[in-house]
JSON list of C-alpha atoms in Angstrom, two decimals:
[
{"chain": "R", "resi": 10, "resn": "MET", "atom": "CA", "xyz": [144.62, 33.54, 72.67]},
{"chain": "R", "resi": 11, "resn": "GLY", "atom": "CA", "xyz": [147.28, 35.70, 71.69]},
{"chain": "R", "resi": 12, "resn": "LEU", "atom": "CA", "xyz": [147.73, 40.16, 71.65]},
{"chain": "R", "resi": 13, "resn": "ARG", "atom": "CA", "xyz": [146.76, 41.69, 67.93]},
{"chain": "R", "resi": 14, "resn": "GLY", "atom": "CA", "xyz": [148.89, 43.18, 65.88]},
{"chain": "R", "resi": 15, "resn": "PRO", "atom": "CA", "xyz": [152.64, 44.02, 66.26]},
{"chain": "R", "resi": 16, "resn": "GLN", "atom": "CA", "xyz": [154.55, 44.28, 69.23]},
{"chain": "R", "resi": 17, "resn": "PRO", "atom": "CA", "xyz": [154.58, 48.19, 69.71]},
{"chain": "R", "resi": 18, "resn": "THR", "atom": "CA", "xyz": [158.07, 49.37, 69.36]},
{"chain": "R", "resi": 19, "resn": "PRO", "atom": "CA", "xyz": [159.89, 50.23, 72.76]},
{"chain": "R", "resi": 20, "resn": "THR", "atom": "CA", "xyz": [160.06, 54.17, 74.04]},
{"chain": "R", "resi": 21, "resn": "ALA", "atom": "CA", "xyz": [163.50, 54.16, 74.79]},
{"chain": "R", "resi": 22, "resn": "GLU", "atom": "CA", "xyz": [163.77, 53.70, 70.42]},
{"chain": "R", "resi": 23, "resn": "LEU", "atom": "CA", "xyz": [160.67, 55.76, 70.26]},
{"chain": "R", "resi": 24, "resn": "GLU", "atom": "CA", "xyz": [162.63, 58.68, 72.23]},
{"chain": "R", "resi": 25, "resn": "LYS", "atom": "CA", "xyz": [165.09, 58.37, 70.47]},
{"chain": "R", "resi": 26, "resn": "ARG", "atom": "CA", "xyz": [163.28, 59.14, 67.21]},
{"chain": "R", "resi": 27, "resn": "GLY", "atom": "CA", "xyz": [162.06, 61.78, 68.89]},
{"chain": "R", "resi": 28, "resn": "SER", "atom": "CA", "xyz": [158.29, 60.35, 68.43]},
{"chain": "R", "resi": 29, "resn": "TRP", "atom": "CA", "xyz": [155.67, 62.21, 70.25]},
{"chain": "R", "resi": 30, "resn": "ARG", "atom": "CA", "xyz": [154.49, 58.58, 71.10]},
{"chain": "R", "resi": 31, "resn": "ALA", "atom": "CA", "xyz": [156.89, 58.71, 73.33]},
{"chain": "R", "resi": 32, "resn": "LYS", "atom": "CA", "xyz": [155.38, 60.81, 75.85]},
{"chain": "R", "resi": 33, "resn": "LYS", "atom": "CA", "xyz": [151.65, 59.79, 75.18]},
{"chain": "R", "resi": 34, "resn": "ARG", "atom": "CA", "xyz": [153.49, 56.31, 76.46]},
{"chain": "R", "resi": 35, "resn": "LYS", "atom": "CA", "xyz": [154.73, 57.97, 79.64]},
{"chain": "R", "resi": 36, "resn": "LYS", "atom": "CA", "xyz": [151.39, 59.60, 80.94]},
{"chain": "R", "resi": 37, "resn": "ASP", "atom": "CA", "xyz": [150.29, 56.28, 80.21]},
{"chain": "R", "resi": 38, "resn": "GLY", "atom": "CA", "xyz": [152.03, 54.78, 83.29]},
{"chain": "R", "resi": 39, "resn": "GLU", "atom": "CA", "xyz": [154.31, 52.76, 81.08]},
{"chain": "R", "resi": 40, "resn": "PRO", "atom": "CA", "xyz": [157.12, 51.16, 84.06]},
{"chain": "R", "resi": 41, "resn": "GLN", "atom": "CA", "xyz": [160.24, 53.31, 83.49]},
{"chain": "R", "resi": 42, "resn": "PRO", "atom": "CA", "xyz": [162.79, 51.02, 85.43]},
{"chain": "R", "resi": 43, "resn": "GLY", "atom": "CA", "xyz": [166.53, 52.00, 85.80]},
{"chain": "R", "resi": 44, "resn": "GLY", "atom": "CA", "xyz": [170.04, 50.86, 86.91]},
{"chain": "R", "resi": 45, "resn": "VAL", "atom": "CA", "xyz": [173.00, 49.31, 84.81]},
{"chain": "R", "resi": 46, "resn": "PRO", "atom": "CA", "xyz": [172.09, 45.42, 83.81]},
{"chain": "R", "resi": 47, "resn": "GLU", "atom": "CA", "xyz": [174.81, 43.06, 85.59]},
{"chain": "R", "resi": 48, "resn": "PRO", "atom": "CA", "xyz": [174.80, 39.21, 85.91]},
{"chain": "R", "resi": 49, "resn": "PRO", "atom": "CA", "xyz": [173.35, 37.00, 88.45]},
{"chain": "R", "resi": 50, "resn": "TYR", "atom": "CA", "xyz": [175.31, 34.19, 88.43]},
{"chain": "R", "resi": 51, "resn": "LYS", "atom": "CA", "xyz": [179.02, 33.26, 86.28]},
{"chain": "R", "resi": 52, "resn": "LEU", "atom": "CA", "xyz": [178.30, 32.64, 82.72]},
{"chain": "R", "resi": 53, "resn": "VAL", "atom": "CA", "xyz": [180.86, 30.88, 80.06]},
{"chain": "R", "resi": 54, "resn": "GLY", "atom": "CA", "xyz": [181.39, 31.05, 76.35]},
{"chain": "R", "resi": 55, "resn": "ASP", "atom": "CA", "xyz": [179.67, 31.88, 74.29]},
{"chain": "R", "resi": 56, "resn": "SER", "atom": "CA", "xyz": [177.03, 33.57, 76.94]},
{"chain": "R", "resi": 57, "resn": "ARG", "atom": "CA", "xyz": [179.87, 35.62, 78.88]},
{"chain": "R", "resi": 58, "resn": "LYS", "atom": "CA", "xyz": [180.68, 36.92, 75.39]},
{"chain": "R", "resi": 59, "resn": "LEU", "atom": "CA", "xyz": [177.12, 36.92, 73.86]},
{"chain": "R", "resi": 60, "resn": "TRP", "atom": "CA", "xyz": [176.41, 39.56, 77.61]},
{"chain": "R", "resi": 61, "resn": "GLU", "atom": "CA", "xyz": [179.65, 41.62, 77.21]},
{"chain": "R", "resi": 62, "resn": "SER", "atom": "CA", "xyz": [178.84, 42.88, 73.75]},
{"chain": "R", "resi": 63, "resn": "LEU", "atom": "CA", "xyz": [175.14, 42.65, 73.66]},
{"chain": "R", "resi": 64, "resn": "VAL", "atom": "CA", "xyz": [174.65, 44.23, 77.00]},
{"chain": "R", "resi": 65, "resn": "PRO", "atom": "CA", "xyz": [176.84, 46.86, 77.57]},
{"chain": "R", "resi": 66, "resn": "ARG", "atom": "CA", "xyz": [174.44, 48.76, 74.06]},
{"chain": "R", "resi": 67, "resn": "LEU", "atom": "CA", "xyz": [171.58, 47.83, 75.65]},
{"chain": "R", "resi": 68, "resn": "ALA", "atom": "CA", "xyz": [171.88, 49.71, 78.25]},
{"chain": "R", "resi": 69, "resn": "GLU", "atom": "CA", "xyz": [173.57, 52.21, 76.83]},
{"chain": "R", "resi": 70, "resn": "SER", "atom": "CA", "xyz": [170.65, 53.25, 75.02]},
{"chain": "R", "resi": 71, "resn": "GLY", "atom": "CA", "xyz": [167.79, 52.40, 77.96]},
{"chain": "R", "resi": 72, "resn": "ILE", "atom": "CA", "xyz": [166.26, 49.57, 76.41]},
{"chain": "R", "resi": 73, "resn": "ALA", "atom": "CA", "xyz": [167.52, 47.02, 79.45]},
{"chain": "R", "resi": 74, "resn": "THR", "atom": "CA", "xyz": [167.62, 48.32, 82.99]},
{"chain": "R", "resi": 75, "resn": "GLU", "atom": "CA", "xyz": [168.77, 46.43, 85.58]},
{"chain": "R", "resi": 76, "resn": "VAL", "atom": "CA", "xyz": [165.22, 44.38, 86.19]},
{"chain": "R", "resi": 77, "resn": "ASP", "atom": "CA", "xyz": [166.58, 42.67, 82.91]},
{"chain": "R", "resi": 78, "resn": "SER", "atom": "CA", "xyz": [169.10, 40.89, 84.41]},
{"chain": "R", "resi": 79, "resn": "GLU", "atom": "CA", "xyz": [167.56, 37.65, 84.81]},
{"chain": "R", "resi": 80, "resn": "THR", "atom": "CA", "xyz": [165.99, 37.24, 81.29]},
{"chain": "R", "resi": 81, "resn": "LEU", "atom": "CA", "xyz": [168.93, 39.13, 79.57]},
{"chain": "R", "resi": 82, "resn": "ALA", "atom": "CA", "xyz": [171.61, 36.36, 81.72]},
{"chain": "R", "resi": 83, "resn": "VAL", "atom": "CA", "xyz": [168.89, 32.90, 80.12]},
{"chain": "R", "resi": 84, "resn": "MET", "atom": "CA", "xyz": [169.19, 34.80, 77.02]},
{"chain": "R", "resi": 85, "resn": "CYS", "atom": "CA", "xyz": [172.70, 34.67, 77.19]},
{"chain": "R", "resi": 86, "resn": "VAL", "atom": "CA", "xyz": [172.47, 31.13, 78.73]},
{"chain": "R", "resi": 87, "resn": "TRP", "atom": "CA", "xyz": [169.96, 30.05, 75.54]},
{"chain": "R", "resi": 88, "resn": "PHE", "atom": "CA", "xyz": [172.66, 31.78, 73.21]},
{"chain": "R", "resi": 89, "resn": "GLY", "atom": "CA", "xyz": [175.18, 29.33, 75.15]},
{"chain": "R", "resi": 90, "resn": "LYS", "atom": "CA", "xyz": [172.93, 26.13, 74.24]},
{"chain": "R", "resi": 91, "resn": "PHE", "atom": "CA", "xyz": [172.21, 27.20, 70.90]},
{"chain": "R", "resi": 92, "resn": "ARG", "atom": "CA", "xyz": [175.91, 27.64, 70.50]},
{"chain": "R", "resi": 93, "resn": "LYS", "atom": "CA", "xyz": [176.73, 24.31, 71.68]},
{"chain": "R", "resi": 94, "resn": "ILE", "atom": "CA", "xyz": [174.14, 22.99, 70.33]},
{"chain": "R", "resi": 95, "resn": "GLN", "atom": "CA", "xyz": [175.19, 24.53, 66.41]},
{"chain": "R", "resi": 96, "resn": "LYS", "atom": "CA", "xyz": [178.17, 22.97, 66.81]},
{"chain": "R", "resi": 97, "resn": "ALA", "atom": "CA", "xyz": [177.14, 19.18, 68.05]},
{"chain": "R", "resi": 98, "resn": "LEU", "atom": "CA", "xyz": [175.33, 19.11, 64.61]},
{"chain": "R", "resi": 99, "resn": "ASP", "atom": "CA", "xyz": [178.31, 21.02, 62.56]},
{"chain": "R", "resi": 100, "resn": "LYS", "atom": "CA", "xyz": [180.41, 17.11, 63.63]},
{"chain": "R", "resi": 101, "resn": "MET", "atom": "CA", "xyz": [177.68, 15.78, 62.95]},
{"chain": "R", "resi": 102, "resn": "ALA", "atom": "CA", "xyz": [176.72, 13.58, 59.58]},
{"chain": "R", "resi": 103, "resn": "ALA", "atom": "CA", "xyz": [172.20, 14.86, 58.63]},
{"chain": "R", "resi": 104, "resn": "THR", "atom": "CA", "xyz": [171.68, 11.00, 58.05]},
{"chain": "R", "resi": 105, "resn": "ASN", "atom": "CA", "xyz": [172.46, 10.79, 62.32]},
{"chain": "R", "resi": 106, "resn": "LYS", "atom": "CA", "xyz": [169.00, 9.92, 64.46]},
{"chain": "R", "resi": 107, "resn": "ASP", "atom": "CA", "xyz": [170.88, 12.92, 67.05]},
{"chain": "R", "resi": 108, "resn": "HIS", "atom": "CA", "xyz": [170.91, 14.99, 64.19]},
{"chain": "R", "resi": 109, "resn": "TYR", "atom": "CA", "xyz": [166.84, 15.55, 63.94]},
{"chain": "R", "resi": 110, "resn": "ARG", "atom": "CA", "xyz": [166.33, 15.33, 67.57]},
{"chain": "R", "resi": 111, "resn": "LEU", "atom": "CA", "xyz": [169.15, 17.99, 68.20]},
{"chain": "R", "resi": 112, "resn": "LEU", "atom": "CA", "xyz": [167.20, 20.60, 65.91]},
{"chain": "R", "resi": 113, "resn": "ILE", "atom": "CA", "xyz": [163.46, 19.80, 67.58]},
{"chain": "R", "resi": 114, "resn": "GLN", "atom": "CA", "xyz": [165.48, 20.67, 70.80]},
{"chain": "R", "resi": 115, "resn": "MET", "atom": "CA", "xyz": [166.95, 23.86, 70.16]},
{"chain": "R", "resi": 116, "resn": "GLN", "atom": "CA", "xyz": [163.80, 25.19, 68.42]},
{"chain": "R", "resi": 117, "resn": "MET", "atom": "CA", "xyz": [161.74, 23.80, 71.50]},
{"chain": "R", "resi": 118, "resn": "ALA", "atom": "CA", "xyz": [163.85, 25.90, 73.65]},
{"chain": "R", "resi": 119, "resn": "SER", "atom": "CA", "xyz": [164.14, 28.59, 72.40]},
{"chain": "R", "resi": 120, "resn": "ASN", "atom": "CA", "xyz": [159.66, 29.23, 71.62]},
{"chain": "R", "resi": 121, "resn": "CYS", "atom": "CA", "xyz": [159.42, 27.54, 75.55]},
{"chain": "R", "resi": 122, "resn": "PHE", "atom": "CA", "xyz": [162.00, 31.24, 76.72]},
{"chain": "R", "resi": 123, "resn": "ASP", "atom": "CA", "xyz": [160.16, 34.03, 74.13]},
{"chain": "R", "resi": 124, "resn": "LYS", "atom": "CA", "xyz": [156.83, 33.08, 75.13]},
{"chain": "R", "resi": 125, "resn": "LEU", "atom": "CA", "xyz": [157.75, 32.63, 78.42]},
{"chain": "R", "resi": 126, "resn": "ALA", "atom": "CA", "xyz": [159.42, 36.24, 78.53]},
{"chain": "R", "resi": 127, "resn": "ALA", "atom": "CA", "xyz": [156.68, 38.19, 76.74]},
{"chain": "R", "resi": 128, "resn": "ARG", "atom": "CA", "xyz": [153.61, 36.18, 79.53]},
{"chain": "R", "resi": 129, "resn": "PHE", "atom": "CA", "xyz": [155.84, 38.24, 82.20]},
{"chain": "R", "resi": 130, "resn": "GLY", "atom": "CA", "xyz": [156.40, 41.51, 79.91]},
{"chain": "R", "resi": 131, "resn": "MET", "atom": "CA", "xyz": [160.40, 41.17, 80.55]},
{"chain": "R", "resi": 132, "resn": "THR", "atom": "CA", "xyz": [161.11, 42.20, 76.54]},
{"chain": "R", "resi": 133, "resn": "PRO", "atom": "CA", "xyz": [161.13, 46.21, 75.86]},
{"chain": "R", "resi": 134, "resn": "ALA", "atom": "CA", "xyz": [158.88, 45.51, 73.58]},
{"chain": "R", "resi": 135, "resn": "ASP", "atom": "CA", "xyz": [156.08, 43.84, 76.02]},
{"chain": "R", "resi": 136, "resn": "ARG", "atom": "CA", "xyz": [156.38, 45.84, 78.79]},
{"chain": "R", "resi": 137, "resn": "THR", "atom": "CA", "xyz": [155.16, 48.76, 76.50]},
{"chain": "R", "resi": 138, "resn": "ARG", "atom": "CA", "xyz": [151.66, 46.98, 77.23]},
{"chain": "R", "resi": 139, "resn": "ILE", "atom": "CA", "xyz": [152.16, 47.18, 80.99]},
{"chain": "R", "resi": 140, "resn": "LYS", "atom": "CA", "xyz": [150.32, 49.81, 82.16]},
{"chain": "R", "resi": 141, "resn": "VAL", "atom": "CA", "xyz": [151.08, 51.11, 85.49]},
{"chain": "R", "resi": 142, "resn": "GLU", "atom": "CA", "xyz": [149.32, 53.47, 87.87]},
{"chain": "R", "resi": 143, "resn": "GLY", "atom": "CA", "xyz": [151.41, 55.57, 90.63]},
{"chain": "R", "resi": 144, "resn": "PRO", "atom": "CA", "xyz": [151.11, 56.04, 94.29]},
{"chain": "R", "resi": 145, "resn": "LYS", "atom": "CA", "xyz": [147.44, 57.14, 95.29]},
{"chain": "R", "resi": 146, "resn": "GLU", "atom": "CA", "xyz": [148.04, 61.06, 96.63]},
{"chain": "R", "resi": 147, "resn": "ASP", "atom": "CA", "xyz": [147.37, 61.36, 100.16]},
{"chain": "R", "resi": 148, "resn": "ASP", "atom": "CA", "xyz": [144.55, 64.10, 100.66]},
{"chain": "R", "resi": 149, "resn": "GLY", "atom": "CA", "xyz": [145.46, 63.76, 104.27]},
{"chain": "R", "resi": 150, "resn": "ALA", "atom": "CA", "xyz": [141.98, 62.80, 105.63]},
{"chain": "R", "resi": 151, "resn": "ASP", "atom": "CA", "xyz": [142.35, 59.87, 108.22]},
{"chain": "R", "resi": 152, "resn": "GLU", "atom": "CA", "xyz": [142.17, 56.11, 107.36]},
{"chain": "R", "resi": 153, "resn": "MET", "atom": "CA", "xyz": [139.92, 55.85, 109.89]},
{"chain": "R", "resi": 154, "resn": "GLU", "atom": "CA", "xyz": [137.54, 58.13, 108.68]},
{"chain": "R", "resi": 155, "resn": "ASP", "atom": "CA", "xyz": [137.18, 56.19, 104.99]},
{"chain": "R", "resi": 156, "resn": "ILE", "atom": "CA", "xyz": [136.48, 52.91, 106.31]},
{"chain": "R", "resi": 157, "resn": "LEU", "atom": "CA", "xyz": [133.67, 55.26, 108.20]},
{"chain": "R", "resi": 158, "resn": "GLY", "atom": "CA", "xyz": [132.85, 56.98, 104.77]},
{"chain": "R", "resi": 159, "resn": "LEU", "atom": "CA", "xyz": [132.48, 60.51, 106.37]},
{"chain": "R", "resi": 160, "resn": "LYS", "atom": "CA", "xyz": [133.69, 63.69, 104.65]},
{"chain": "R", "resi": 161, "resn": "VAL", "atom": "CA", "xyz": [135.77, 66.41, 105.99]},
{"chain": "R", "resi": 162, "resn": "VAL", "atom": "CA", "xyz": [134.02, 69.46, 105.15]},
{"chain": "R", "resi": 163, "resn": "GLY", "atom": "CA", "xyz": [136.52, 72.38, 105.31]}
]
């Protein structure tokens, strides 16, 4: 069964709005990766155009980071494939037997990518559902004392 309710607003967006929820989420352990996304491989055509127009704006707003590079590249590739299919459909008569097949392929690819990205928390809205605990603080106890169950008094 899927997750219930609307997707949460990305924390970066909440911070821009000045919402109190952004501060609460940071305390809850939401991952806050950094860095600027770079295309992991060569993008061409409409895929490259989308990357160049969209990704810098997402990075500037703090929504997209370096860890999102692969997902953003896949998104751009799917956009390029969508445009390629769209151009083929524009040249094709609606009565052509391949017309419906291309429509189905376009829809299936889009749905599969969306589900995969959501499953792994790869979009900023999905990342708000992931909770990460920080590293445990070392209290100075010896590892062997922990194994033996000894407690240092002092």
